[in-house]
Short mmCIF file of C-alpha atoms in Angstrom, two decimals:
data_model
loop_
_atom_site.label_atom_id
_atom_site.label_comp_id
_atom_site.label_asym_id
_atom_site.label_seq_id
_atom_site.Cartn_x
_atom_site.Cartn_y
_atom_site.Cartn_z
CA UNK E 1 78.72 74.25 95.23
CA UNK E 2 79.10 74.89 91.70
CA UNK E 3 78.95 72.62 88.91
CA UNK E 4 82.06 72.93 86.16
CA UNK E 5 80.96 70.02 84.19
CA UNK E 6 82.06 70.59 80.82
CA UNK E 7 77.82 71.52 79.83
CA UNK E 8 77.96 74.67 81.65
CA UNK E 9 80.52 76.32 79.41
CA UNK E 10 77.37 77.10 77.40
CA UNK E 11 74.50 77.07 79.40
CA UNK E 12 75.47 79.32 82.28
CA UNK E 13 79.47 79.17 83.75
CA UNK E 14 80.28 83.42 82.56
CA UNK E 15 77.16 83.96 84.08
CA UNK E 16 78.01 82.29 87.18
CA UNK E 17 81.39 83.41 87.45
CA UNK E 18 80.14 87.19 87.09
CA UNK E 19 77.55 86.58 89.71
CA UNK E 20 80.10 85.13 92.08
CA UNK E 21 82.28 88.51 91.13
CA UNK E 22 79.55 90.45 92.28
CA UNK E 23 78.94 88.54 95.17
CA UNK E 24 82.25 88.64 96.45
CA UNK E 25 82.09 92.38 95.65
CA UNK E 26 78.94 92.72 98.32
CA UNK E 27 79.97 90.80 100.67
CA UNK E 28 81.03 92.18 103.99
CA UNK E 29 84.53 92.38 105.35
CA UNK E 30 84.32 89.67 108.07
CA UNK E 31 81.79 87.33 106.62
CA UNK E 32 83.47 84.15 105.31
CA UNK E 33 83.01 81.97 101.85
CA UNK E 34 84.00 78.60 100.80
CA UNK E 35 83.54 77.85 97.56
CA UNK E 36 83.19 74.08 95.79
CA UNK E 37 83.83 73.22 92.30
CA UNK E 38 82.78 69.89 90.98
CA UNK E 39 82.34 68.26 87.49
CA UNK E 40 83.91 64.28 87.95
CA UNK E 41 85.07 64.95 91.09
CA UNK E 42 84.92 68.22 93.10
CA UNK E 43 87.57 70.37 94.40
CA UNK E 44 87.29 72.92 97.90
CA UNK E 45 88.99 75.85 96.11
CA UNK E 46 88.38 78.26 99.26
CA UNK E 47 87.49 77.16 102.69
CA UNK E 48 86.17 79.55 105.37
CA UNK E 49 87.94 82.12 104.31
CA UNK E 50 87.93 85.52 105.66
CA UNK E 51 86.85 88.20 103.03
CA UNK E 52 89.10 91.08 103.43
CA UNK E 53 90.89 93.15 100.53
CA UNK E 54 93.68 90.79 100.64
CA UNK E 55 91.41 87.65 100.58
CA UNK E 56 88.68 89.39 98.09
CA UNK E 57 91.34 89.69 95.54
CA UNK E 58 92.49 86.83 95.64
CA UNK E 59 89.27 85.10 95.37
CA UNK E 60 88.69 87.65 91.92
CA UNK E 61 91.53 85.53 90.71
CA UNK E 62 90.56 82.50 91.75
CA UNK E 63 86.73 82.41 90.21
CA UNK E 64 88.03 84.13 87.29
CA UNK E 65 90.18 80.61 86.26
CA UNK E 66 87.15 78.66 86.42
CA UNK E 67 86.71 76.30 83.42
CA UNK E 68 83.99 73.61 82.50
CA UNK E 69 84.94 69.92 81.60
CA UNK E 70 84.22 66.55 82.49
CA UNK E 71 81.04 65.02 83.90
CA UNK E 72 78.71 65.83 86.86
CA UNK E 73 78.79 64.68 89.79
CA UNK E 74 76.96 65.82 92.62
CA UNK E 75 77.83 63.25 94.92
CA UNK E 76 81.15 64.47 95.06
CA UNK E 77 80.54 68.03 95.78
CA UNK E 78 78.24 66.82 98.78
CA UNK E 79 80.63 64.69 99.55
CA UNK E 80 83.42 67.73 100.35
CA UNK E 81 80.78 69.62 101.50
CA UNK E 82 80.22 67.71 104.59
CA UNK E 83 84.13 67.64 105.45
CA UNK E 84 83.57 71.61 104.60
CA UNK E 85 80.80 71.47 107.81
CA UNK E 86 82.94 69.20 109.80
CA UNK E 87 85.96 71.37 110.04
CA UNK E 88 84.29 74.35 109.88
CA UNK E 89 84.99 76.70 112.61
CA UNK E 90 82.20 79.15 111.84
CA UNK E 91 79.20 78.09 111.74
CA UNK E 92 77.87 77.59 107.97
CA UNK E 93 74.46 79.26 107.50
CA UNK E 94 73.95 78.84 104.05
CA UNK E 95 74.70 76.69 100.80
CA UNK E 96 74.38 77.50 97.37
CA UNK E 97 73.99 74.75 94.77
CA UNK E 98 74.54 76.03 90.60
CA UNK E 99 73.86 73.39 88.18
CA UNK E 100 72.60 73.06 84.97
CA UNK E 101 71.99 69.60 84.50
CA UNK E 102 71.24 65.93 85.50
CA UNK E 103 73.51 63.97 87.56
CA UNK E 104 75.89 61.70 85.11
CA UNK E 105 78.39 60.87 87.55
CA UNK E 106 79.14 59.13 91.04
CA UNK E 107 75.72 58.75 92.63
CA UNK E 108 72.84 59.41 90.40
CA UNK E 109 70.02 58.35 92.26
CA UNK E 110 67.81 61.74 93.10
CA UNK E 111 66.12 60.12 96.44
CA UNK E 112 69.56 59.02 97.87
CA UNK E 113 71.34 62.74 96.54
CA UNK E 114 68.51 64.54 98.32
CA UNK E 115 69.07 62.33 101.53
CA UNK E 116 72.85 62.78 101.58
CA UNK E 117 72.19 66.56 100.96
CA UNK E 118 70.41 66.73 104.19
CA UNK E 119 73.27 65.02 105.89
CA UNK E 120 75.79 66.93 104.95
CA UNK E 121 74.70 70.08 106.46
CA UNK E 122 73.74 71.25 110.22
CA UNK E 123 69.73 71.06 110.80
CA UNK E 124 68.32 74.16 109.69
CA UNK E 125 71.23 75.00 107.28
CA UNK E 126 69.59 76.04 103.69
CA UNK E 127 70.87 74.98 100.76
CA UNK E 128 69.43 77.07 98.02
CA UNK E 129 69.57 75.40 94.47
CA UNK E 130 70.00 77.24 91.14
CA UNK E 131 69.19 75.45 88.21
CA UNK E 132 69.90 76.43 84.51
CA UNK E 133 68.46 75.47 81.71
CA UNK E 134 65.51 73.43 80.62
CA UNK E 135 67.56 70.15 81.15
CA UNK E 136 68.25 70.52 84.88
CA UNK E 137 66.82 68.00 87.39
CA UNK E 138 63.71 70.76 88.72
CA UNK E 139 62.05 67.92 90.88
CA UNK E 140 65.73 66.62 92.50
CA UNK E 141 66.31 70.85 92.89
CA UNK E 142 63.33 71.39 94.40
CA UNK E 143 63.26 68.33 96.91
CA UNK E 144 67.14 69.16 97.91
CA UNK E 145 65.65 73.08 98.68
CA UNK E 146 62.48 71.73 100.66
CA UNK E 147 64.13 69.66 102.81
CA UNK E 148 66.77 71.88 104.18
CA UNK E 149 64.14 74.58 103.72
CA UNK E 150 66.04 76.35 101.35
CA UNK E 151 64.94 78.03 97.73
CA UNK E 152 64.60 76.45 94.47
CA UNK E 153 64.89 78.92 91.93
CA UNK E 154 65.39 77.93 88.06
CA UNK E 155 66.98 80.20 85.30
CA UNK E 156 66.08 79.67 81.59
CA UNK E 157 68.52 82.72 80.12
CA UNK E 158 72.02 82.63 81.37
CA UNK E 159 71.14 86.72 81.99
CA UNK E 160 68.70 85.72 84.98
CA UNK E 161 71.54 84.19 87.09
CA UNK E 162 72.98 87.53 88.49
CA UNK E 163 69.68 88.89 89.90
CA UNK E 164 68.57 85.67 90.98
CA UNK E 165 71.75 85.27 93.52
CA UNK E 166 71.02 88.95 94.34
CA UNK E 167 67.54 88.13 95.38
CA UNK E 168 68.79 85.16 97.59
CA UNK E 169 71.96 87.08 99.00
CA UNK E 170 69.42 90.14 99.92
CA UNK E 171 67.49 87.85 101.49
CA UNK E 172 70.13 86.24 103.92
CA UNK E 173 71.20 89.98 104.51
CA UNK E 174 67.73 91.08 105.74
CA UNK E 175 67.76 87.97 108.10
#
């Protein structure tokens, strides 16, 4: 889930995008992605799909057109995520959240976000939340991560955010 509200053109949305390069990069043939875009509303911009040299490339194109506008909302992006889980045919065993900032959109509530974060994925699916910046919502972050026993990780410099999705990637390898 990555937030493309228009406040992470400057706090963190290069960044991202060369993390998710590199990611893609590592990844395994065989493994599958889906990646979520939101900012006023979200946007499934790759569902399960199959990472092979075909697939990878076309993904490099894909994150490569990412902008930032508009608003955040998080609601929306947990919203598609759970039609994500629904439909998926693989099993989903983990979920990245990227933001940088409070919720200013849809549902802004950080109790009822958390709770609908927990519904939207399978018991014992992590979701492992990013946040950038000294403006993100740390405690909303943090509860979302404990709860679906996840990570919480926080970036101040925009130069973090590569190493920190390394660390979490390595760490879903090893298991």
């Amino acid at each position: 889930l990555l937030d493309t509200s228009g406040s992470m053109e400057e706090t963190g949305l290069p960044a991202v995008m060369l993390s998710l390069h590199r990611l893609l990069d590592t990844m395994e043939d065989g493994n599958y992605i889906t990646i979520i875009t939101y900012c006023d509303g979200s946007k499934i911009v790759a569902q399960e799909t199959l990472l092979n040299k075909d697939n990878r490339n076309q993904l490099h194109h894909v994150v490569s057109g990412f902008t930032a506008d508009g608003h955040t909302n998080l609601e929306s992006a947990l919203n598609s995520l759970d039609i994500v889980v629904q439909q998926s045919s693989v099993p989903v065993n983990s979920v990245f959240l990227l933001t940088d900032g409070h919720v200013n959109s849809g549902l802004t509530n950080p109790d009822l976000l958390v709770a609908l974060a927990q519904e939207c994925v399978s018991k014992g699916t992590p979701i492992n939340t990013l946040g950038f910046g000294s403006n993100h919502n740390a405690a909303m972050l943090r509860d979302i991560a404990l709860k679906t026993h996840g990570s919480y990780t926080y970036a101040d410099k925009i130069e973090m955010i590569p190493a920190m999705i390394g660390d979490i990637v390595g760490g879903l390898v090893d298991m």
